[in-house]
Amino acid sequence: MALRPLAIIGNVNVDLILGPAEPWPQPGTEIMVDHDELRVGGSAGNAALALLGLGVECQIAANVGDDQFGEWLRQAFNDHAVHWPVCRTGTTLSVGITHPNGERTFFTTKGHIAHLSWTDVHKMLDPKRLEGGTAILCGSFLTGILANDYDALFDWAETHNIKIALDTGWPIDGWTEENRSRTRHWLSRCHIALFNEVETISLTHATDAIEAAHKLKALMPDDAIVVVKRGPEGALAIGPDNIVVSAQAPSVAVVDTIGAGDVFNAGFVAAQASGQSIEESLRAGVRIATMAISTVPRRYDGEDLQIVSGKES
C-alpha cells in the first residue's frame, strides 16, 4: 500500500556532542575527549532527519533563531524549512556530554524553541496533503507556548483525520502532578504514545513497563497504541486488542545513544504508515535506531528502507 502522509511538529535545535567523559571533571579544570560532533538535534529534528534519511517524505513544522545556527538549521533541511518562522532570539543549543556507560548529560539553552506557537504550526502544515496521515508531536515540555494550545492542534487534527503520535520528552521540572495531569489529558486525544520506560513508570506510578503501558492505554482512544522504548532491551507495545508485543534490540558497538528514541519514533511511525503490524513496526523502529546509534556519521538507510517499505525477506 502507499505510504500514508507524515508530519513532524516540535523542537529542532543544534546539538554539540562531546565525550566520553569520565569521571566528571572538577570545576576549573580541563579534560580531553575523543569524540565531537555538531549536528541537528532536538526530538523533532532527530525524527525528521531519520525520516528523510529513510527516503520518507514528510512535512516539518518548526522554527529557528535569528543567528548563524538558525541559518545552519534551515540549510540542513533545505526546502522543508522554507516556511519556518525566524524568532528574534538565539537558536537553542544543547551540549551533550556522553559517558562510557552510555548515559549522557545535557546543558541546553532556552533559545528559540520556547517561542514556537500553534499559529506558526498551523501556517506551516498543509492539511489536505496530511489528511489520513500521522503527525509526530515532540518536545512538549520544551515548547511551552505551543503546548498551551495543544487542544486547538488536536481539534484541527481531528477535523482533518490526522492521528497524533505523542512524545513529550522528560519535563524539565520532573513528573510533578501538574505535568502528569497535562500529559494524561493530551494522551486522551492522541492515537500513539511514544514514551521510554522511565517516563511511563514515572508518569503512571507503575511498578514495571507493562503495567505502565496498560495504564496509559486506558487513558487513550480504543484504537490507540502505546509504545514503551526500553533502550538495549528493545521496545514493547500494546495495541487495540490490549495484547503486549515486543521486539528485541540486537547487540552492537554503541557510538552514542543521543536521539535514539526519536529515531525509533520515526521508524515505528513510518512502518505503521506503510501498513505494517504493530510488531513489525516495533522491529523496524528498533533496527533503525540501532543502526543510528552505532554508525558515524549516522545511517538510516540500507536494510532499514526495506523494513519500512515492508520488503524485509
CSV table of C-alpha atoms in Angstrom, one decimal, residues 34-286:
chain,number,residue,atom,x,y,z
A,34,ASP,CA,37.9,11.5,21.8
A,35,HIS,CA,34.6,12.4,20.0
A,36,ASP,CA,32.9,15.6,19.0
A,37,GLU,CA,30.0,16.2,16.6
A,38,LEU,CA,27.9,19.3,15.7
A,39,ARG,CA,24.6,18.2,14.3
A,40,VAL,CA,20.9,18.8,14.0
A,41,GLY,CA,19.2,17.9,17.3
A,42,GLY,CA,16.0,18.2,19.3
A,43,SER,CA,13.4,15.5,19.3
A,44,ALA,CA,11.6,16.8,16.2
A,45,GLY,CA,14.9,17.4,14.4
A,46,ASN,CA,16.2,13.9,15.1
A,47,ALA,CA,13.0,12.2,14.0
A,48,ALA,CA,12.8,14.4,10.9
A,49,LEU,CA,16.4,13.6,9.8
A,50,ALA,CA,15.6,9.9,10.3
A,51,LEU,CA,12.5,10.0,8.1
A,52,LEU,CA,14.4,12.0,5.4
A,53,GLY,CA,17.3,9.6,5.7
A,54,LEU,CA,15.0,6.7,5.1
A,55,GLY,CA,13.7,8.4,2.0
A,56,VAL,CA,10.3,9.0,3.6
A,57,GLU,CA,8.8,12.4,2.7
A,58,CYS,CA,7.2,14.4,5.5
A,59,GLN,CA,6.1,17.9,6.5
A,60,ILE,CA,8.1,19.6,9.2
A,61,ALA,CA,6.8,22.4,11.4
A,62,ALA,CA,9.5,24.1,13.5
A,63,ASN,CA,11.2,27.4,14.0
A,64,VAL,CA,14.8,28.8,14.3
A,65,GLY,CA,16.6,31.6,15.9
A,66,ASP,CA,17.9,34.7,14.1
A,67,ASP,CA,21.6,33.8,14.2
A,68,GLN,CA,24.2,31.7,12.3
A,69,PHE,CA,23.0,28.5,13.9
A,70,GLY,CA,19.4,29.3,12.8
A,71,GLU,CA,20.5,29.7,9.2
A,72,TRP,CA,22.6,26.5,9.5
A,73,LEU,CA,19.5,24.6,10.6
A,74,ARG,CA,17.4,25.9,7.7
A,75,GLN,CA,20.1,24.9,5.3
A,76,ALA,CA,20.2,21.4,6.8
A,77,PHE,CA,16.5,20.9,5.9
A,78,ASN,CA,16.5,22.8,2.6
A,79,ASP,CA,13.0,23.1,1.1
A,80,HIS,CA,11.4,21.7,4.2
A,81,ALA,CA,12.5,24.8,6.2
A,82,VAL,CA,11.4,27.5,3.7
A,83,HIS,CA,8.4,28.5,5.7
A,84,TRP,CA,9.9,28.1,9.2
A,85,PRO,CA,9.5,31.3,11.2
A,86,VAL,CA,12.7,33.1,12.4
A,87,CYS,CA,12.4,34.0,16.1
A,88,ARG,CA,14.1,37.2,17.3
A,89,THR,CA,16.4,35.3,19.7
A,90,GLY,CA,19.3,32.9,19.7
A,91,THR,CA,18.9,29.4,18.4
A,92,THR,CA,18.6,26.8,21.1
A,93,LEU,CA,21.8,24.9,21.7
A,94,SER,CA,22.1,21.7,23.5
A,95,VAL,CA,25.6,20.4,24.6
A,96,GLY,CA,25.5,16.7,25.3
A,97,ILE,CA,28.3,15.1,27.3
A,98,THR,CA,28.5,11.3,26.8
A,99,HIS,CA,29.8,8.9,29.3
A,100,PRO,CA,31.4,5.5,28.9
A,101,ASN,CA,28.4,3.7,30.4
A,102,GLY,CA,26.1,5.0,27.6
A,103,GLU,CA,24.5,7.7,29.8
A,104,ARG,CA,24.7,11.4,28.9
A,105,THR,CA,24.3,14.8,30.5
A,106,PHE,CA,22.7,17.8,28.7
A,107,PHE,CA,23.2,21.5,29.0
A,108,THR,CA,20.5,23.3,26.9
A,109,THR,CA,19.7,27.0,26.3
A,110,LYS,CA,16.1,28.1,26.1
A,111,GLY,CA,16.6,29.8,22.8
A,112,HIS,CA,14.0,29.8,20.0
A,113,ILE,CA,12.1,26.6,20.6
A,114,ALA,CA,10.1,28.0,23.5
A,115,HIS,CA,8.6,30.6,21.1
A,116,LEU,CA,7.1,28.1,18.7
A,117,SER,CA,3.3,28.6,18.6
A,118,TRP,CA,0.2,27.0,17.2
A,119,THR,CA,-0.3,30.0,14.9
A,120,ASP,CA,3.2,29.2,13.5
A,121,VAL,CA,2.5,25.5,13.1
A,122,HIS,CA,-0.9,26.0,11.6
A,123,LYS,CA,0.6,28.1,8.8
A,124,MET,CA,3.3,25.6,8.0
A,125,LEU,CA,1.2,22.4,7.7
A,126,ASP,CA,-0.9,21.5,4.6
A,127,PRO,CA,-3.9,19.6,6.0
A,128,LYS,CA,-5.0,18.4,2.6
A,129,ARG,CA,-1.7,16.7,2.0
A,130,LEU,CA,-1.7,15.3,5.5
A,131,GLU,CA,-5.3,14.0,5.6
A,132,GLY,CA,-5.4,10.4,6.7
A,133,GLY,CA,-1.9,10.5,8.0
A,134,THR,CA,0.0,10.9,11.2
A,135,ALA,CA,1.8,13.8,12.9
A,136,ILE,CA,4.6,13.1,15.5
A,137,LEU,CA,4.3,15.8,18.2
A,138,CYS,CA,7.6,16.2,20.0
A,139,GLY,CA,9.2,18.1,22.9
A,140,SER,CA,6.0,19.1,24.7
A,141,PHE,CA,7.7,20.5,27.8
A,142,LEU,CA,10.3,22.5,25.8
A,143,THR,CA,7.8,24.2,23.5
A,144,GLY,CA,5.6,25.8,26.2
A,145,ILE,CA,3.7,28.3,24.0
A,146,LEU,CA,2.7,25.6,21.6
A,147,ALA,CA,1.8,23.1,24.3
A,148,ASN,CA,-0.6,25.6,25.8
A,149,ASP,CA,-2.6,25.4,22.6
A,150,TYR,CA,-2.5,21.6,22.1
A,151,ASP,CA,-6.3,21.4,22.3
A,152,ALA,CA,-6.5,23.6,19.2
A,153,LEU,CA,-4.0,21.5,17.5
A,154,PHE,CA,-5.9,18.3,18.4
A,155,ASP,CA,-9.2,19.9,17.2
A,156,TRP,CA,-7.5,20.7,13.9
A,157,ALA,CA,-6.1,17.2,13.5
A,158,GLU,CA,-9.4,15.6,14.3
A,159,THR,CA,-11.1,17.8,11.7
A,160,HIS,CA,-8.7,16.6,9.0
A,161,ASN,CA,-8.5,12.9,10.1
A,162,ILE,CA,-4.9,13.2,11.2
A,163,LYS,CA,-3.6,11.0,14.0
A,164,ILE,CA,-1.3,12.4,16.6
A,165,ALA,CA,1.7,10.4,17.9
A,166,LEU,CA,3.0,12.0,21.1
A,167,ASP,CA,6.5,12.0,22.6
A,168,THR,CA,6.5,14.7,25.4
A,169,GLY,CA,10.1,14.1,26.5
A,170,TRP,CA,11.1,14.4,30.1
A,171,PRO,CA,9.7,17.5,31.9
A,172,ILE,CA,12.4,20.0,33.0
A,173,ASP,CA,10.9,20.1,36.5
A,174,GLY,CA,10.2,16.4,36.6
A,175,TRP,CA,6.9,14.5,36.7
A,176,THR,CA,5.0,16.8,39.0
A,177,GLU,CA,1.3,16.2,39.5
A,178,GLU,CA,0.6,19.1,37.2
A,179,ASN,CA,2.8,17.6,34.4
A,180,ARG,CA,1.2,14.2,34.9
A,181,SER,CA,-2.3,15.8,34.6
A,182,ARG,CA,-1.4,17.7,31.5
A,183,THR,CA,0.0,14.6,29.9
A,184,ARG,CA,-2.9,12.4,30.7
A,185,HIS,CA,-5.2,15.0,29.1
A,186,TRP,CA,-3.0,15.1,26.0
A,187,LEU,CA,-3.0,11.3,25.7
A,188,SER,CA,-6.8,11.2,25.8
A,189,ARG,CA,-6.7,12.9,22.4
A,190,CYS,CA,-3.7,11.0,20.8
A,191,HIS,CA,-3.6,7.7,18.9
A,192,ILE,CA,0.1,6.7,19.5
A,193,ALA,CA,2.1,7.2,22.7
A,194,LEU,CA,5.9,7.1,22.3
A,195,PHE,CA,7.5,7.1,25.8
A,196,ASN,CA,10.5,5.5,27.2
A,197,GLU,CA,10.4,3.1,30.1
A,198,VAL,CA,11.4,5.5,32.9
A,199,GLU,CA,8.9,8.1,31.6
A,200,THR,CA,6.0,5.6,31.5
A,201,ILE,CA,6.7,4.3,35.0
A,202,SER,CA,7.2,7.9,36.4
A,203,LEU,CA,4.1,9.1,34.7
A,204,THR,CA,1.8,6.3,35.9
A,205,HIS,CA,3.4,5.3,39.3
A,206,ALA,CA,3.5,1.8,37.9
A,207,THR,CA,6.0,-0.9,39.1
A,208,ASP,CA,7.0,-2.0,35.6
A,209,ALA,CA,6.8,-1.1,31.9
A,210,ILE,CA,3.9,-3.4,31.1
A,211,GLU,CA,1.7,-2.2,33.9
A,212,ALA,CA,2.6,1.4,32.9
A,213,ALA,CA,1.7,0.7,29.3
A,214,HIS,CA,-1.7,-0.7,30.3
A,215,LYS,CA,-2.4,2.4,32.5
A,216,LEU,CA,-1.5,4.7,29.6
A,217,LYS,CA,-3.7,2.7,27.2
A,218,ALA,CA,-6.7,3.2,29.5
A,219,LEU,CA,-6.4,6.9,29.0
A,220,MET,CA,-6.4,6.8,25.2
A,221,PRO,CA,-9.0,6.1,22.5
A,222,ASP,CA,-9.9,2.5,21.9
A,223,ASP,CA,-7.8,2.2,18.8
A,224,ALA,CA,-4.7,3.7,20.3
A,225,ILE,CA,-1.2,2.2,20.5
A,226,VAL,CA,1.1,2.6,23.5
A,227,VAL,CA,4.8,2.1,22.8
A,228,VAL,CA,7.4,1.8,25.5
A,229,LYS,CA,11.0,2.2,24.4
A,230,ARG,CA,13.4,0.2,26.5
A,231,GLY,CA,16.9,1.0,25.2
A,232,PRO,CA,19.1,-2.0,24.8
A,233,GLU,CA,16.2,-4.3,25.7
A,234,GLY,CA,14.3,-3.1,22.6
A,235,ALA,CA,10.6,-2.0,22.8
A,236,LEU,CA,7.1,-3.2,23.7
A,237,ALA,CA,3.7,-2.1,22.7
A,238,ILE,CA,0.0,-2.5,23.5
A,239,GLY,CA,-2.5,-2.1,20.6
A,240,PRO,CA,-6.3,-2.0,20.3
A,241,ASP,CA,-6.5,-5.7,21.3
A,242,ASN,CA,-4.6,-5.0,24.6
A,243,ILE,CA,-2.1,-7.7,23.8
A,244,VAL,CA,1.6,-7.0,24.6
A,245,VAL,CA,4.0,-7.4,21.7
A,246,SER,CA,7.8,-6.8,21.8
A,247,ALA,CA,10.9,-6.5,19.8
A,248,GLN,CA,14.5,-7.2,21.0
A,249,ALA,CA,17.4,-5.0,20.2
A,250,PRO,CA,20.5,-6.5,18.6
A,251,SER,CA,23.8,-6.2,20.3
A,252,VAL,CA,26.0,-3.5,18.7
A,253,ALA,CA,29.0,-1.4,19.5
A,254,VAL,CA,27.4,1.9,20.5
A,255,VAL,CA,28.8,5.2,19.4
A,256,ASP,CA,26.3,7.4,21.2
A,257,THR,CA,22.6,7.0,22.1
A,258,ILE,CA,21.6,10.6,21.9
A,259,GLY,CA,18.3,10.9,19.9
A,260,ALA,CA,17.9,7.1,19.7
A,261,GLY,CA,14.3,7.3,20.9
A,262,ASP,CA,13.5,10.0,18.4
A,263,VAL,CA,14.9,7.8,15.6
A,264,PHE,CA,12.9,4.9,16.8
A,265,ASN,CA,9.8,7.1,16.7
A,266,ALA,CA,10.4,7.9,13.0
A,267,GLY,CA,10.9,4.2,12.1
A,268,PHE,CA,7.9,3.0,14.1
A,269,VAL,CA,5.5,5.6,12.7
A,270,ALA,CA,6.8,5.2,9.1
A,271,ALA,CA,6.3,1.4,9.4
A,272,GLN,CA,2.8,2.0,10.7
A,273,ALA,CA,2.1,4.4,7.8
A,274,SER,CA,3.2,1.7,5.4
A,275,GLY,CA,0.5,-0.6,6.8
A,276,GLN,CA,2.8,-2.9,8.8
A,277,SER,CA,1.6,-4.6,12.0
A,278,ILE,CA,2.5,-3.2,15.5
A,279,GLU,CA,5.1,-6.0,16.0
A,280,GLU,CA,6.6,-5.3,12.6
A,281,SER,CA,6.7,-1.6,13.3
A,282,LEU,CA,8.5,-2.3,16.6
A,283,ARG,CA,11.1,-4.3,14.8
A,284,ALA,CA,11.6,-1.5,12.3
A,285,GLY,CA,11.9,1.2,14.9
A,286,VAL,CA,14.4,-0.9,17.0
